[in-house]
Every structure is written in C-alpha cells, then in structure tokens.
XYZ file of N, CA, C and O in Angstrom:
640
model
N 56.835 -188.574 -104.403
C 56.121 -189.566 -103.387
C 56.248 -189.727 -102.191
O 57.250 -189.860 -101.099
N 54.482 -189.166 -101.527
C 54.347 -189.803 -100.050
C 54.808 -190.616 -99.457
O 53.563 -191.588 -100.130
N 54.750 -191.359 -98.536
C 54.356 -192.179 -97.224
C 53.543 -192.658 -96.866
O 53.333 -192.839 -95.684
N 53.582 -191.312 -96.763
C 52.177 -190.966 -95.410
C 50.442 -191.366 -96.544
O 50.510 -190.964 -97.793
N 50.228 -192.000 -95.729
C 47.979 -191.592 -95.633
C 47.471 -191.114 -96.181
O 47.370 -190.152 -94.949
N 46.263 -191.369 -96.730
C 45.358 -190.782 -97.426
C 44.505 -190.423 -95.729
O 44.057 -190.995 -95.639
N 44.156 -189.120 -95.380
C 43.554 -188.636 -93.214
C 42.255 -189.965 -93.592
O 41.990 -190.084 -92.962
N 41.321 -190.292 -95.201
C 40.627 -191.400 -94.653
C 40.669 -192.391 -94.654
O 39.847 -193.038 -93.961
N 41.809 -193.292 -94.712
C 42.423 -194.108 -94.586
C 42.990 -194.884 -93.638
O 43.078 -195.473 -93.133
N 43.898 -193.188 -92.969
C 43.818 -193.481 -91.843
C 42.640 -193.584 -90.694
O 42.670 -194.002 -89.274
N 41.537 -193.247 -90.607
C 40.426 -192.546 -90.213
C 39.786 -193.986 -90.192
O 39.465 -195.118 -89.239
N 40.452 -195.050 -91.396
C 39.458 -196.063 -91.412
C 39.910 -196.806 -90.717
O 39.600 -198.278 -89.918
N 41.700 -196.837 -90.959
C 42.545 -197.785 -90.180
C 41.771 -197.126 -88.108
O 42.294 -198.730 -87.967
N 41.914 -196.742 -88.579
C 42.181 -195.973 -86.445
C 39.965 -196.789 -86.031
O 40.031 -196.935 -85.045
N 39.764 -196.800 -86.918
C 38.163 -196.985 -86.736
C 38.781 -198.754 -86.587
O 37.312 -199.649 -85.998
N 38.892 -199.155 -87.752
C 38.709 -201.020 -88.043
C 39.664 -201.040 -85.946
O 38.653 -202.178 -86.125
N 40.290 -200.216 -85.736
C 41.249 -200.511 -84.945
C 40.458 -200.295 -83.728
O 40.457 -201.294 -82.640
N 39.547 -199.423 -83.457
C 38.811 -199.564 -82.380
C 38.123 -200.548 -82.600
O 37.480 -200.408 -81.419
N 37.471 -200.507 -83.456
C 36.402 -201.811 -83.182
C 36.963 -203.198 -82.420
O 35.866 -203.277 -81.933
N 38.120 -203.380 -82.784
C 38.349 -204.795 -82.500
C 38.803 -204.921 -81.246
O 38.899 -205.680 -80.363
N 39.672 -203.572 -80.668
C 39.956 -202.730 -79.564
C 38.934 -203.336 -77.711
O 39.062 -203.685 -76.958
N 37.717 -202.667 -78.878
C 35.971 -202.448 -78.163
C 36.258 -203.311 -77.128
O 36.146 -203.532 -75.873
N 35.767 -204.683 -77.515
C 35.841 -206.853 -76.464
C 37.193 -206.608 -75.257
O 36.089 -207.039 -74.279
N 38.055 -206.640 -76.617
C 39.641 -206.771 -75.480
C 39.497 -204.844 -73.746
O 39.469 -205.718 -73.275
N 38.835 -204.182 -74.410
C 39.165 -203.491 -73.233
C 37.876 -204.001 -72.639
O 38.063 -203.459 -71.431
N 36.897 -204.283 -73.082
C 35.519 -204.608 -72.190
C 36.184 -205.174 -71.646
O 35.084 -205.326 -71.021
N 36.957 -206.450 -71.750
C 36.442 -206.703 -70.698
C 34.977 -207.946 -71.011
O 35.333 -208.431 -70.124
N 35.131 -208.435 -71.789
C 33.965 -209.027 -72.438
C 32.856 -210.800 -71.499
O 34.670 -211.034 -72.076
N 33.295 -210.923 -71.529
C 33.017 -212.290 -70.836
C 31.482 -213.082 -70.939
O 30.661 -212.005 -69.859
N 31.149 -213.875 -71.029
C 30.314 -214.530 -70.152
C 30.075 -215.213 -69.620
O 28.744 -215.951 -68.948
N 31.025 -215.208 -67.816
C 31.564 -215.483 -67.605
C 30.812 -214.888 -65.705
O 31.883 -214.919 -65.179
N 30.341 -214.361 -65.754
C 30.277 -212.158 -65.507
C 29.461 -213.153 -63.662
O 29.547 -214.294 -63.802
N 30.330 -212.765 -62.912
C 29.595 -213.463 -60.961
C 28.568 -213.352 -60.984
O 28.020 -213.978 -60.058
N 27.754 -212.571 -61.974
C 26.267 -212.327 -61.872
C 25.459 -212.981 -62.120
O 24.313 -213.911 -61.881
N 26.153 -214.296 -62.838
C 25.251 -215.515 -63.620
C 25.811 -216.771 -62.630
O 25.755 -217.356 -63.278
N 26.424 -216.185 -62.109
C 27.411 -217.579 -60.853
C 25.883 -217.962 -59.778
O 25.310 -216.898 -59.311
N 26.210 -218.771 -59.162
C 25.321 -219.037 -57.547
C 26.031 -218.656 -56.847
O 27.360 -218.255 -56.673
N 25.009 -217.153 -56.206
C 25.831 -216.601 -55.039
C 24.699 -216.839 -53.546
O 24.155 -216.537 -54.304
N 26.043 -217.459 -52.362
C 25.563 -216.733 -51.208
C 25.170 -216.466 -50.740
O 27.182 -216.581 -49.932
N 25.455 -215.923 -50.041
C 25.438 -214.521 -49.216
C 25.321 -214.876 -47.425
O 26.462 -214.125 -46.823
N 24.792 -215.376 -47.498
C 24.422 -216.048 -46.095
C 24.925 -217.308 -45.367
O 26.539 -216.631 -46.013
N 24.705 -217.220 -44.286
C 25.807 -218.059 -43.987
C 25.442 -219.340 -43.944
O 26.418 -220.484 -43.518
N 24.606 -219.438 -44.163
C 24.182 -221.394 -44.128
C 24.838 -221.915 -45.473
O 25.508 -221.057 -46.701
N 25.018 -223.875 -45.509
C 24.869 -223.732 -47.115
C 24.161 -223.955 -46.965
O 22.616 -224.382 -47.276
N 23.835 -224.389 -48.803
C 22.909 -225.399 -49.809
C 23.705 -226.075 -50.648
O 25.269 -226.992 -50.789
N 23.007 -227.377 -51.151
C 23.038 -228.368 -51.576
C 21.943 -229.065 -52.898
O 20.625 -228.824 -52.361
N 22.078 -229.042 -53.551
C 21.839 -228.805 -54.855
C 21.584 -230.639 -55.346
O 21.263 -230.329 -56.808
N 22.472 -231.171 -54.598
C 22.560 -232.425 -55.726
C 21.452 -233.066 -55.933
O 21.281 -234.503 -57.151
N 20.033 -233.313 -55.648
C 18.939 -234.509 -55.517
C 17.756 -233.209 -55.906
O 17.691 -232.089 -56.733
N 17.004 -234.259 -55.563
C 14.620 -233.675 -56.471
C 15.184 -232.830 -55.047
O 14.330 -231.588 -55.996
N 15.454 -232.708 -53.619
C 15.224 -231.740 -52.489
C 16.567 -230.959 -52.506
O 17.230 -231.751 -51.694
N 16.610 -229.958 -53.009
C 17.038 -228.807 -52.360
C 17.271 -228.548 -51.761
O 16.313 -227.664 -50.378
N 18.107 -228.460 -50.941
C 18.774 -228.160 -48.867
C 19.958 -226.422 -49.269
O 20.325 -226.786 -49.877
N 18.295 -225.369 -48.520
C 19.300 -223.517 -49.020
C 19.643 -223.747 -47.316
O 18.515 -223.192 -46.509
N 20.523 -223.751 -47.363
C 20.655 -222.158 -46.536
C 20.461 -222.814 -45.223
O 20.668 -222.360 -43.944
N 20.917 -223.773 -45.012
C 21.273 -225.134 -44.221
C 22.089 -224.519 -42.972
O 23.359 -224.729 -43.516
N 22.039 -224.877 -41.529
C 22.717 -224.117 -40.567
C 21.875 -225.141 -39.009
O 20.933 -225.458 -39.089
N 23.217 -225.849 -37.687
C 21.856 -225.509 -36.471
C 22.227 -224.252 -36.229
O 23.497 -223.787 -35.626
N 20.867 -224.134 -35.484
C 21.068 -222.815 -34.434
C 21.456 -222.960 -32.475
O 20.624 -224.062 -32.568
N 21.727 -223.094 -32.541
C 22.219 -223.518 -30.770
C 21.533 -223.520 -30.180
O 21.408 -221.577 -30.247
N 20.262 -224.355 -29.662
C 19.620 -222.726 -28.379
C 19.889 -222.703 -26.966
O 19.699 -222.582 -26.227
N 20.492 -223.987 -26.474
C 21.117 -224.110 -25.240
C 22.520 -224.493 -25.295
O 23.333 -225.483 -26.172
N 23.289 -225.039 -24.683
C 24.776 -226.005 -24.400
C 23.970 -227.946 -25.413
O 23.530 -227.798 -24.313
N 25.392 -227.661 -25.932
C 24.734 -229.111 -26.674
C 23.504 -229.124 -27.144
O 23.287 -230.706 -28.032
N 23.250 -228.474 -27.985
C 21.873 -228.984 -28.141
C 20.787 -227.852 -29.079
O 21.428 -226.526 -29.044
N 20.901 -227.891 -30.581
C 20.114 -227.292 -31.404
C 19.320 -227.374 -32.626
O 18.743 -228.085 -32.082
N 18.889 -226.868 -33.346
C 17.784 -227.045 -34.148
C 18.186 -226.329 -35.736
O 18.779 -225.441 -35.795
N 17.987 -228.005 -36.371
C 18.516 -227.617 -37.771
C 17.129 -226.858 -38.559
O 16.402 -226.773 -38.327
N 18.065 -225.824 -39.339
C 16.959 -225.011 -40.302
C 17.772 -224.253 -40.694
O 19.153 -224.673 -41.583
N 17.049 -225.630 -42.415
C 17.255 -225.274 -43.802
C 16.008 -224.636 -44.932
O 14.615 -224.711 -44.348
N 16.056 -224.314 -46.250
C 14.645 -223.983 -46.652
C 14.438 -225.108 -47.369
O 16.302 -226.329 -48.352
N 13.696 -225.731 -48.002
C 13.719 -227.199 -48.174
C 12.404 -227.114 -49.702
O 12.052 -226.618 -49.794
N 13.638 -227.334 -51.312
C 12.625 -227.729 -52.514
C 12.386 -228.173 -52.964
O 13.171 -229.249 -53.300
N 11.210 -228.903 -52.383
C 10.810 -230.454 -53.830
C 11.196 -229.867 -55.599
O 9.699 -229.837 -55.662
N 11.949 -229.834 -56.092
C 11.500 -230.097 -57.691
C 11.771 -231.042 -58.751
O 11.244 -231.490 -59.871
N 11.396 -232.134 -57.331
C 10.052 -233.982 -58.268
C 9.156 -232.978 -58.394
O 7.957 -231.965 -58.600
N 8.420 -233.910 -58.906
C 7.056 -234.204 -58.885
C 6.176 -234.593 -58.569
O 4.747 -234.579 -58.567
N 6.968 -235.236 -57.985
C 6.172 -235.603 -56.384
C 6.321 -235.913 -54.846
O 7.615 -235.126 -54.696
N 5.408 -235.481 -54.562
C 5.651 -235.258 -53.004
C 6.581 -236.804 -52.323
O 7.200 -237.055 -52.233
N 6.487 -235.163 -51.267
C 8.676 -236.079 -50.990
C 8.123 -235.583 -49.103
O 6.931 -234.986 -48.466
N 9.022 -236.727 -48.172
C 9.228 -236.024 -46.898
C 10.417 -236.495 -46.292
O 11.309 -237.393 -46.886
N 10.905 -235.068 -45.661
C 12.140 -235.630 -44.770
C 11.659 -236.717 -43.355
O 11.462 -236.629 -42.972
N 12.765 -238.366 -43.416
C 12.253 -239.355 -42.377
C 13.419 -239.569 -41.113
O 12.637 -239.011 -40.429
N 14.224 -238.588 -41.996
C 15.591 -238.713 -40.790
C 16.807 -237.725 -40.731
O 16.838 -237.725 -42.004
N 17.211 -237.801 -39.860
C 18.569 -236.275 -39.203
C 19.239 -238.003 -38.738
O 18.817 -237.770 -37.716
N 21.044 -237.062 -39.140
C 21.394 -238.300 -38.543
C 22.950 -237.358 -38.729
O 23.266 -237.231 -39.847
N 23.791 -237.394 -37.678
C 24.969 -236.942 -38.302
C 26.242 -237.580 -38.027
O 25.878 -237.971 -36.179
N 27.379 -237.236 -37.442
C 28.627 -238.123 -36.844
C 29.037 -237.379 -35.059
O 28.608 -235.415 -35.139
N 29.133 -238.537 -34.413
C 28.736 -237.724 -32.835
C 27.131 -236.393 -32.788
O 27.376 -236.359 -32.147
N 26.263 -236.574 -33.704
C 25.237 -236.051 -32.917
C 23.644 -236.909 -32.941
O 23.632 -238.186 -32.675
N 22.623 -236.786 -32.093
C 21.755 -237.218 -31.508
C 21.001 -235.880 -32.154
O 20.412 -235.530 -32.035
N 20.426 -236.484 -33.448
C 19.464 -235.722 -33.848
C 17.895 -236.091 -34.566
O 18.433 -237.244 -34.513
N 17.185 -235.714 -34.367
C 15.300 -236.470 -34.425
C 14.342 -235.578 -35.346
O 14.832 -233.872 -34.582
N 13.086 -236.169 -36.247
C 12.995 -235.189 -37.024
C 11.804 -234.783 -36.234
O 10.959 -236.437 -36.017
N 11.225 -233.938 -35.094
C 10.364 -234.471 -33.799
C 8.754 -233.944 -34.295
O 8.144 -234.459 -34.394
N 8.570 -233.560 -36.239
C 7.001 -232.780 -36.836
C 7.573 -233.703 -38.139
O 8.045 -232.502 -38.747
N 6.627 -233.696 -38.681
C 6.630 -234.278 -39.719
C 6.839 -232.578 -41.005
O 6.792 -232.392 -40.006
N 7.992 -233.795 -41.759
C 8.942 -232.633 -42.203
C 7.709 -233.296 -44.049
O 8.337 -233.863 -44.446
N 6.469 -232.279 -44.283
C 5.841 -232.647 -46.244
C 6.638 -231.786 -45.978
O 6.464 -230.881 -46.970
N 7.373 -232.073 -47.902
C 7.435 -231.452 -49.248
C 6.734 -231.649 -50.797
O 6.944 -232.632 -50.754
N 5.805 -230.559 -50.308
C 4.814 -231.979 -51.675
C 6.288 -230.181 -53.195
O 7.240 -229.594 -52.778
N 5.760 -231.075 -54.018
C 5.935 -230.942 -55.133
C 6.648 -228.718 -55.036
O 5.389 -228.109 -55.909
N 7.493 -227.741 -55.641
C 8.597 -227.193 -56.765
C 7.871 -226.334 -54.852
O 6.402 -224.182 -55.553
N 7.286 -225.905 -53.970
C 6.960 -225.131 -53.003
C 8.207 -225.556 -51.767
O 8.675 -226.628 -51.688
N 7.738 -224.536 -51.703
C 10.006 -223.573 -50.598
C 9.196 -224.224 -49.438
O 8.144 -223.031 -49.010
N 10.341 -224.928 -47.795
C 9.723 -225.130 -47.160
C 10.534 -224.700 -46.085
O 11.906 -225.349 -46.195
N 10.212 -223.706 -45.550
C 11.792 -222.977 -44.168
C 11.205 -223.387 -42.871
O 10.374 -223.365 -42.171
N 12.066 -224.223 -42.868
C 11.896 -224.806 -41.287
C 12.286 -224.351 -40.465
O 11.795 -224.686 -38.617
N 12.813 -222.449 -40.443
C 13.145 -221.792 -39.370
C 11.733 -222.171 -38.070
O 12.004 -222.013 -37.123
N 10.130 -221.828 -38.309
C 9.952 -221.470 -38.127
C 8.457 -223.022 -37.348
O 8.430 -223.087 -37.151
N 10.071 -223.870 -38.082
C 8.643 -225.343 -37.353
C 9.163 -225.219 -36.087
O 8.572 -226.347 -35.640
N 11.147 -225.826 -36.456
C 11.430 -226.347 -35.781
C 11.347 -227.719 -35.278
O 10.812 -228.723 -34.254
N 11.454 -228.145 -35.753
C 10.703 -229.477 -36.729
C 11.830 -230.596 -36.374
O 11.748 -231.826 -36.081
N 13.293 -230.160 -36.008
C 15.108 -231.106 -35.923
C 15.465 -230.344 -34.703
O 15.898 -229.593 -34.756
N 15.254 -231.318 -34.303
C 16.624 -231.421 -33.075
C 17.150 -232.025 -33.456
O 17.582 -232.998 -34.001
N 19.126 -231.837 -32.981
C 20.545 -231.634 -32.202
C 20.899 -231.238 -31.770
O 20.385 -230.589 -30.560
N 21.697 -232.889 -30.883
C 22.547 -232.196 -29.880
C 24.092 -233.124 -29.615
O 24.147 -234.301 -30.855
N 24.164 -232.602 -28.977
C 25.510 -232.950 -29.635
C 27.159 -232.236 -28.624
O 26.597 -231.104 -29.484
N 27.837 -232.706 -28.939
C 29.266 -231.646 -28.439
C 29.559 -230.559 -29.125
O 30.260 -230.027 -29.000
N 29.888 -230.969 -30.370
C 29.649 -231.076 -31.575
C 29.009 -229.346 -31.835
O 28.769 -227.979 -32.372
N 27.887 -228.923 -30.605
C 26.897 -227.823 -31.154
C 27.365 -226.619 -29.823
O 26.964 -226.375 -29.567
N 28.173 -225.837 -31.205
C 28.480 -224.516 -30.053
C 29.018 -224.099 -31.148
O 29.624 -224.393 -32.386
N 28.302 -222.558 -30.859
C 29.430 -221.547 -32.052
C 30.268 -221.828 -32.570
O 30.687 -221.728 -32.134
N 30.692 -221.206 -33.750
C 31.674 -221.599 -34.534
C 32.390 -223.502 -35.282
O 33.227 -223.199 -35.578
N 31.665 -223.962 -34.965
C 31.527 -225.437 -35.054
C 30.986 -225.966 -35.791
O 29.373 -224.713 -36.773
N 31.230 -226.797 -36.908
C 30.380 -227.449 -38.171
C 30.460 -228.147 -37.698
O 31.274 -229.429 -37.261
N 29.221 -229.331 -38.347
C 28.270 -230.960 -38.376
C 28.219 -231.332 -39.445
O 27.387 -230.597 -40.819
N 28.194 -232.422 -39.506
C 28.437 -234.013 -40.728
C 26.977 -233.817 -40.359
O 26.217 -234.431 -39.183
N 25.777 -233.591 -41.497
C 24.497 -233.910 -41.718
C 24.351 -234.604 -42.355
O 24.233 -234.252 -43.751
N 23.065 -236.339 -42.372
C 22.922 -236.328 -43.294
C 21.806 -236.368 -43.735
O 20.866 -236.739 -42.146
N 20.058 -236.128 -44.218
C 19.576 -235.808 -44.692
C 18.682 -237.268 -45.130
O 19.160 -236.700 -46.223
N 17.614 -237.634 -44.464
C 17.402 -238.691 -45.716
C 15.500 -238.286 -45.912
O 15.281 -238.255 -45.194
N 14.814 -238.752 -46.303
C 13.827 -238.413 -47.553
C 14.116 -240.031 -47.722
O 14.179 -240.715 -47.947
N 11.700 -240.130 -47.209
C 11.166 -240.444 -48.370
C 11.112 -241.625 -50.031
O 10.926 -242.526 -49.666
N 11.684 -240.531 -50.437
C 12.437 -240.958 -51.903
C 13.256 -241.670 -51.820
O 13.527 -242.178 -52.885
N 14.281 -242.040 -50.767
C 15.532 -242.688 -51.003
C 16.319 -241.944 -51.209
O 17.957 -241.716 -50.455
N 16.552 -240.134 -51.936
C 17.487 -239.762 -50.887
C 18.185 -239.067 -49.723
O 17.157 -239.197 -49.801
N 19.173 -239.148 -49.714
C 19.159 -239.004 -49.029
C 21.317 -238.209 -49.539
O 21.615 -237.450 -50.272
N 21.088 -236.424 -48.422
C 22.130 -235.284 -49.162
C 22.686 -235.304 -47.318
O 22.606 -235.776 -46.275
N 24.352 -234.982 -47.773
C 25.248 -235.260 -46.917
C 26.283 -233.977 -46.651
O 26.156 -233.290 -48.384
N 26.295 -233.258 -45.982
C 26.830 -231.893 -45.757
C 27.294 -231.481 -44.949
O 26.521 -231.598 -43.068
N 28.546 -230.269 -44.150
C 28.991 -230.123 -43.101
C 27.904 -228.700 -43.347
O 27.869 -227.756 -43.677
N 27.621 -228.758 -42.070
C 26.536 -226.947 -42.138
C 27.209 -227.066 -40.487
O 27.445 -227.272 -39.582
N 27.084 -224.839 -40.250
C 28.000 -224.377 -39.627
C 27.127 -224.540 -38.272
O 25.507 -224.300 -39.017
N 27.227 -224.297 -37.415
C 26.149 -223.922 -35.795
C 26.505 -222.506 -35.798
O 27.431 -221.833 -36.174
N 25.687 -222.522 -35.773
C 25.515 -220.789 -34.775
C 24.159 -220.685 -33.579
O 24.586 -221.040 -33.930
N 24.974 -218.839 -33.594
C 24.554 -218.849 -31.550
C 22.893 -217.764 -32.307
O 22.570 -217.760 -33.263
N 22.378 -218.002 -30.985
C 20.638 -217.998 -31.592
C 19.982 -216.468 -31.383
O 19.799 -215.568 -30.195
N 21.246 -214.883 -32.016
C 21.167 -214.080 -32.076
C 20.903 -213.841 -33.674
O 21.294 -214.412 -34.521
N 20.582 -212.428 -33.745
C 20.406 -211.481 -34.389
C 19.215 -212.213 -35.551
O 18.290 -211.791 -35.547
N 19.833 -212.491 -36.805
C 18.085 -213.010 -38.251
C 17.711 -214.273 -37.203
O 16.611 -214.309 -37.512
N 18.662 -215.286 -36.166
C 18.459 -216.258 -35.910
C 18.065 -216.575 -33.955
O 18.367 -217.435 -33.528
N 17.452 -215.304 -34.396
C 17.372 -215.092 -32.699
C 15.637 -215.604 -32.098
O 14.980 -216.451 -31.367
N 14.890 -215.854 -32.688
C 13.904 -216.284 -33.875
C 13.327 -217.788 -33.921
O 12.640 -218.181 -32.983
N 14.356 -218.981 -33.452
C 14.092 -219.121 -33.643
C 13.798 -220.655 -32.441
O 14.439 -220.368 -31.925
N 13.066 -220.857 -32.288
C 12.206 -221.727 -31.452
C 13.417 -223.586 -31.449
O 13.668 -223.978 -32.046
N 13.371 -223.527 -30.068
C 14.017 -224.551 -29.381
C 13.363 -225.547 -30.155
O 11.884 -225.994 -30.384
N 13.679 -227.479 -30.944
C 13.046 -228.018 -31.493
C 12.446 -229.555 -29.980
O 11.918 -230.519 -29.764
N 13.919 -228.807 -28.758
C 13.328 -229.959 -27.845
C 11.998 -229.063 -26.649
O 11.894 -229.661 -25.797
N 11.345 -228.572 -26.714
C 10.806 -227.125 -26.479
C 8.995 -228.186 -26.676
O 8.882 -227.787 -27.697
C-alpha cells in the first residue's frame, strides 16, 4: 500500500491551504492609514467641539506680531461666532467679526481678523491659543508659528 495521496487530494489540500494563507499574506486589515485622519499640512486640527478648528497656525507678519489663521467649520445646527482669542504670554484680539454659519467652512486666511502679539510669535515656536465662541465652546490648542512665506506669503496682517 502506498503512503502517497492521490493527485486530486493533494490539489484540494493545496487549494485549501492557499485560501487560508491569502488573507494572512495579504496583510488584510480594516485599519489602513487611508482610513485615518491625515493632516499633511503644517497647521494643527482640533475637532473636540461643535466648531472644528482646522489647519491652525500663527503667521508672523512682523517682529513679535502675527495673524491667527485657521479654517473654522460650525458642525452644529445654530449659528455661532468667534468672540475672543487669548493665550499664554500673548496679546490677542478678534479685530473683525467672525460669524460661523452651520455647515460652512470659513477660512480666516483672507480675513486677517485675529491679531496676535507676543515674544513667542517667532517662526519655529509654538504658542498656546484659547478660542472662545458665543455658544460657550472653548478650544485650547498648541499652534505653530510660521514665516510669512510660501503658502502663507499672502496673509495680511490683522494689525493693519
């Protein structure tokens, strides 16, 4: 009697083994990097409240002075408004009204509406910024300070 399996049985075993190994060898997973929030830019995001703060930076416009730049999205059902900006060692001021309509992205880059002054306003530094909204939301975040060059070259000074 032979110890060898018939060719049909060997093919079935090989097919079953291959079917079991494909997911393992293919590294199948539902946690692909493309399923995660990815932020390729320099700014920081904060999505913990009703108003999302996206791509936030302080653009240095002159020595010790800058403009807070971010995109704000009101994810709530009621209108909101940015009422105050403050920070550790910063003198900050909302220069022009920042009204936030529900489900509309507002980019502060063209607005020049938030002025920031302080010793830490220098490229390469990080500043702690607290945003206050009429709804009562307070968003505190560390924001990088960047030079007024490249993609930020057209940022106007909120102090002008």
